[in-house]
Amino acid sequence: MQYQYHCACCEKVVDSTEKSCPHCGSHHIRSPFGFWIFCLVACLVTTLVFKAVHVYIQSQQEKPAHLSILDVLQEENKRFR
Ligand SMILES: [Zn+2]
């Protein structure tokens, strides 16, 4: 599990309260949450794409649905004749 902050220069574990690496003095501290933020964004994008595809499919299915309603009404008219 990579829940620790790491130095981007020497790859050593750095305390989360440290602003710079105590080993090499670098300010490039890699956050362990970058990966999780990426995961969340990826999940969100996937959900949005699925929603968009679902709405698109529903809008495509509405056109024949109107025709079928007309068909049903025509069938009803035939029955009353
Ligand atoms: Zn370092």
Short mmCIF file of N, CA and C and ligand atoms in Angstrom, two decimals:
data_model
loop_
_atom_site.label_atom_id
_atom_site.label_comp_id
_atom_site.label_asym_id
_atom_site.label_seq_id
_atom_site.Cartn_x
_atom_site.Cartn_y
_atom_site.Cartn_z
N MET A 1 0.84 -1.19 0.00
CA MET A 1 0.00 0.00 0.00
C MET A 1 0.88 1.25 0.00
N GLN A 2 0.58 2.18 -0.91
CA GLN A 2 1.41 3.38 -1.04
C GLN A 2 0.66 4.58 -0.50
N TYR A 3 0.48 4.62 0.81
CA TYR A 3 -0.22 5.74 1.44
C TYR A 3 0.76 6.79 1.95
N GLN A 4 2.06 6.59 1.69
CA GLN A 4 3.06 7.51 2.21
C GLN A 4 3.51 8.49 1.14
N TYR A 5 3.97 9.64 1.62
CA TYR A 5 4.53 10.64 0.72
C TYR A 5 5.94 10.20 0.35
N HIS A 6 6.28 10.38 -0.91
CA HIS A 6 7.61 10.00 -1.38
C HIS A 6 8.29 11.19 -2.04
N CYS A 7 9.60 11.22 -1.90
CA CYS A 7 10.38 12.23 -2.59
C CYS A 7 10.47 11.87 -4.06
N ALA A 8 10.26 12.84 -4.93
CA ALA A 8 10.31 12.58 -6.37
C ALA A 8 11.74 12.44 -6.86
N CYS A 9 12.69 12.89 -6.05
CA CYS A 9 14.10 12.86 -6.48
C CYS A 9 14.80 11.58 -6.02
N CYS A 10 14.70 11.28 -4.71
CA CYS A 10 15.45 10.12 -4.20
C CYS A 10 14.54 8.95 -3.84
N GLU A 11 13.22 9.09 -4.06
CA GLU A 11 12.25 8.01 -3.87
C GLU A 11 12.15 7.53 -2.42
N LYS A 12 12.63 8.34 -1.49
CA LYS A 12 12.57 7.94 -0.08
C LYS A 12 11.27 8.41 0.56
N VAL A 13 10.81 7.67 1.57
CA VAL A 13 9.57 8.02 2.25
C VAL A 13 9.76 9.31 3.02
N VAL A 14 8.82 10.25 2.85
CA VAL A 14 8.89 11.56 3.49
C VAL A 14 7.64 11.72 4.36
N ASP A 15 7.81 12.30 5.53
CA ASP A 15 6.67 12.56 6.41
C ASP A 15 5.72 13.54 5.74
N SER A 16 4.40 13.33 5.94
CA SER A 16 3.40 14.16 5.27
C SER A 16 3.48 15.62 5.72
N THR A 17 4.05 15.89 6.90
CA THR A 17 4.16 17.26 7.40
C THR A 17 5.38 17.99 6.82
N GLU A 18 6.30 17.22 6.22
CA GLU A 18 7.52 17.82 5.66
C GLU A 18 7.21 18.54 4.36
N LYS A 19 7.77 19.74 4.21
CA LYS A 19 7.58 20.50 2.97
C LYS A 19 8.71 20.22 1.99
N SER A 20 9.84 19.72 2.51
CA SER A 20 10.95 19.37 1.64
C SER A 20 11.55 18.04 2.11
N CYS A 21 12.24 17.36 1.20
CA CYS A 21 12.82 16.06 1.51
C CYS A 21 13.98 16.21 2.51
N PRO A 22 13.95 15.48 3.64
CA PRO A 22 15.04 15.58 4.61
C PRO A 22 16.32 14.88 4.13
N HIS A 23 16.22 14.09 3.07
CA HIS A 23 17.37 13.34 2.56
C HIS A 23 18.16 14.14 1.52
N CYS A 24 17.43 14.78 0.58
CA CYS A 24 18.14 15.50 -0.48
C CYS A 24 17.73 16.98 -0.56
N GLY A 25 16.72 17.39 0.24
CA GLY A 25 16.31 18.80 0.26
C GLY A 25 15.39 19.19 -0.87
N SER A 26 14.92 18.22 -1.64
CA SER A 26 14.04 18.52 -2.77
C SER A 26 12.64 18.89 -2.28
N HIS A 27 12.00 19.80 -3.01
CA HIS A 27 10.64 20.20 -2.66
C HIS A 27 9.60 19.40 -3.43
N HIS A 28 10.07 18.46 -4.23
CA HIS A 28 9.15 17.64 -5.02
C HIS A 28 8.70 16.44 -4.21
N ILE A 29 7.68 16.66 -3.35
CA ILE A 29 7.13 15.58 -2.55
C ILE A 29 5.90 15.04 -3.29
N ARG A 30 5.94 13.77 -3.56
CA ARG A 30 4.84 13.15 -4.29
C ARG A 30 3.73 12.75 -3.33
N SER A 31 2.54 13.21 -3.61
CA SER A 31 1.39 12.91 -2.75
C SER A 31 0.87 11.51 -3.05
N PRO A 32 0.48 10.76 -2.01
CA PRO A 32 -0.09 9.43 -2.26
C PRO A 32 -1.53 9.50 -2.76
N PHE A 33 -2.12 10.69 -2.76
CA PHE A 33 -3.53 10.84 -3.14
C PHE A 33 -3.70 11.11 -4.63
N GLY A 34 -2.62 11.39 -5.34
CA GLY A 34 -2.71 11.64 -6.78
C GLY A 34 -3.34 10.47 -7.50
N PHE A 35 -2.96 9.27 -7.10
CA PHE A 35 -3.49 8.05 -7.71
C PHE A 35 -4.99 7.93 -7.46
N TRP A 36 -5.41 8.23 -6.23
CA TRP A 36 -6.84 8.11 -5.88
C TRP A 36 -7.67 9.17 -6.57
N ILE A 37 -7.11 10.38 -6.70
CA ILE A 37 -7.82 11.44 -7.42
C ILE A 37 -7.99 11.02 -8.88
N PHE A 38 -6.95 10.43 -9.45
CA PHE A 38 -7.02 9.94 -10.84
C PHE A 38 -8.12 8.89 -10.96
N CYS A 39 -8.19 7.97 -9.98
CA CYS A 39 -9.21 6.92 -9.97
C CYS A 39 -10.61 7.53 -9.92
N LEU A 40 -10.79 8.51 -9.04
CA LEU A 40 -12.10 9.16 -8.88
C LEU A 40 -12.51 9.86 -10.17
N VAL A 41 -11.57 10.57 -10.78
CA VAL A 41 -11.86 11.29 -12.03
C VAL A 41 -12.21 10.29 -13.12
N ALA A 42 -11.45 9.18 -13.18
CA ALA A 42 -11.71 8.15 -14.18
C ALA A 42 -13.11 7.55 -13.98
N CYS A 43 -13.47 7.30 -12.71
CA CYS A 43 -14.80 6.76 -12.39
C CYS A 43 -15.89 7.74 -12.82
N LEU A 44 -15.67 9.02 -12.51
CA LEU A 44 -16.65 10.06 -12.83
C LEU A 44 -16.85 10.16 -14.35
N VAL A 45 -15.75 10.14 -15.08
CA VAL A 45 -15.80 10.24 -16.54
C VAL A 45 -16.54 9.04 -17.11
N THR A 46 -16.24 7.84 -16.57
CA THR A 46 -16.90 6.61 -17.04
C THR A 46 -18.40 6.69 -16.78
N THR A 47 -18.78 7.18 -15.59
CA THR A 47 -20.20 7.32 -15.24
C THR A 47 -20.89 8.28 -16.19
N LEU A 48 -20.24 9.42 -16.47
CA LEU A 48 -20.82 10.43 -17.35
C LEU A 48 -20.99 9.88 -18.75
N VAL A 49 -19.99 9.13 -19.24
CA VAL A 49 -20.07 8.54 -20.58
C VAL A 49 -21.22 7.55 -20.64
N PHE A 50 -21.36 6.72 -19.60
CA PHE A 50 -22.45 5.74 -19.56
C PHE A 50 -23.80 6.44 -19.56
N LYS A 51 -23.90 7.53 -18.78
CA LYS A 51 -25.15 8.31 -18.70
C LYS A 51 -25.48 8.89 -20.07
N ALA A 52 -24.46 9.47 -20.72
CA ALA A 52 -24.65 10.10 -22.02
C ALA A 52 -25.11 9.06 -23.04
N VAL A 53 -24.48 7.89 -23.02
CA VAL A 53 -24.84 6.82 -23.96
C VAL A 53 -26.27 6.35 -23.68
N HIS A 54 -26.61 6.23 -22.41
CA HIS A 54 -27.96 5.79 -22.01
C HIS A 54 -29.02 6.77 -22.50
N VAL A 55 -28.75 8.08 -22.28
CA VAL A 55 -29.69 9.12 -22.71
C VAL A 55 -29.80 9.11 -24.24
N TYR A 56 -28.65 8.91 -24.93
CA TYR A 56 -28.64 8.88 -26.39
C TYR A 56 -29.49 7.72 -26.91
N ILE A 57 -29.31 6.54 -26.29
CA ILE A 57 -30.07 5.35 -26.70
C ILE A 57 -31.56 5.58 -26.45
N GLN A 58 -31.89 6.19 -25.31
CA GLN A 58 -33.30 6.46 -24.98
C GLN A 58 -33.91 7.41 -25.99
N SER A 59 -33.16 8.46 -26.38
CA SER A 59 -33.67 9.42 -27.35
C SER A 59 -33.84 8.77 -28.72
N GLN A 60 -32.97 7.81 -29.03
CA GLN A 60 -33.08 7.09 -30.30
C GLN A 60 -34.31 6.18 -30.30
N GLN A 61 -34.62 5.62 -29.13
CA GLN A 61 -35.74 4.68 -29.02
C GLN A 61 -37.09 5.40 -28.98
N GLU A 62 -37.06 6.71 -28.70
CA GLU A 62 -38.32 7.45 -28.58
C GLU A 62 -39.01 7.60 -29.93
N LYS A 63 -38.22 7.72 -31.00
CA LYS A 63 -38.80 7.92 -32.33
C LYS A 63 -39.68 6.75 -32.76
N PRO A 64 -39.18 5.50 -32.72
CA PRO A 64 -40.07 4.38 -33.06
C PRO A 64 -41.21 4.20 -32.07
N ALA A 65 -41.02 4.65 -30.82
CA ALA A 65 -42.07 4.54 -29.80
C ALA A 65 -43.27 5.39 -30.20
N HIS A 66 -43.02 6.59 -30.78
CA HIS A 66 -44.12 7.44 -31.23
C HIS A 66 -44.88 6.77 -32.36
N LEU A 67 -44.14 6.11 -33.23
CA LEU A 67 -44.76 5.42 -34.35
C LEU A 67 -45.64 4.29 -33.85
N SER A 68 -45.12 3.58 -32.84
CA SER A 68 -45.89 2.45 -32.31
C SER A 68 -47.16 2.94 -31.62
N ILE A 69 -47.09 4.14 -30.99
CA ILE A 69 -48.29 4.69 -30.36
C ILE A 69 -49.34 5.01 -31.44
N LEU A 70 -48.86 5.56 -32.56
CA LEU A 70 -49.76 5.84 -33.68
C LEU A 70 -50.35 4.54 -34.22
N ASP A 71 -49.53 3.53 -34.30
CA ASP A 71 -49.99 2.22 -34.77
C ASP A 71 -51.09 1.69 -33.86
N VAL A 72 -50.85 1.84 -32.53
CA VAL A 72 -51.83 1.37 -31.55
C VAL A 72 -53.14 2.12 -31.71
N LEU A 73 -53.05 3.47 -31.93
CA LEU A 73 -54.26 4.28 -32.11
C LEU A 73 -55.00 3.85 -33.38
N GLN A 74 -54.26 3.56 -34.43
CA GLN A 74 -54.88 3.11 -35.68
C GLN A 74 -55.58 1.77 -35.48
N GLU A 75 -54.93 0.91 -34.70
CA GLU A 75 -55.53 -0.39 -34.41
C GLU A 75 -56.83 -0.23 -33.63
N GLU A 76 -56.81 0.74 -32.69
CA GLU A 76 -58.00 1.02 -31.88
C GLU A 76 -59.13 1.53 -32.79
N ASN A 77 -58.80 2.41 -33.73
CA ASN A 77 -59.80 2.95 -34.67
C ASN A 77 -60.42 1.84 -35.51
N LYS A 78 -59.58 0.89 -35.93
CA LYS A 78 -60.06 -0.24 -36.74
C LYS A 78 -61.08 -1.05 -35.94
N ARG A 79 -60.81 -1.20 -34.67
CA ARG A 79 -61.68 -2.01 -33.81
C ARG A 79 -63.07 -1.37 -33.64
N PHE A 80 -63.07 0.02 -33.62
CA PHE A 80 -64.36 0.70 -33.39
C PHE A 80 -65.19 0.79 -34.66
N ARG A 81 -64.58 0.48 -35.81
CA ARG A 81 -65.33 0.59 -37.05
C ARG A 81 -66.31 -0.57 -37.22
ZN ZN B 1 14.76 13.37 -1.70
#
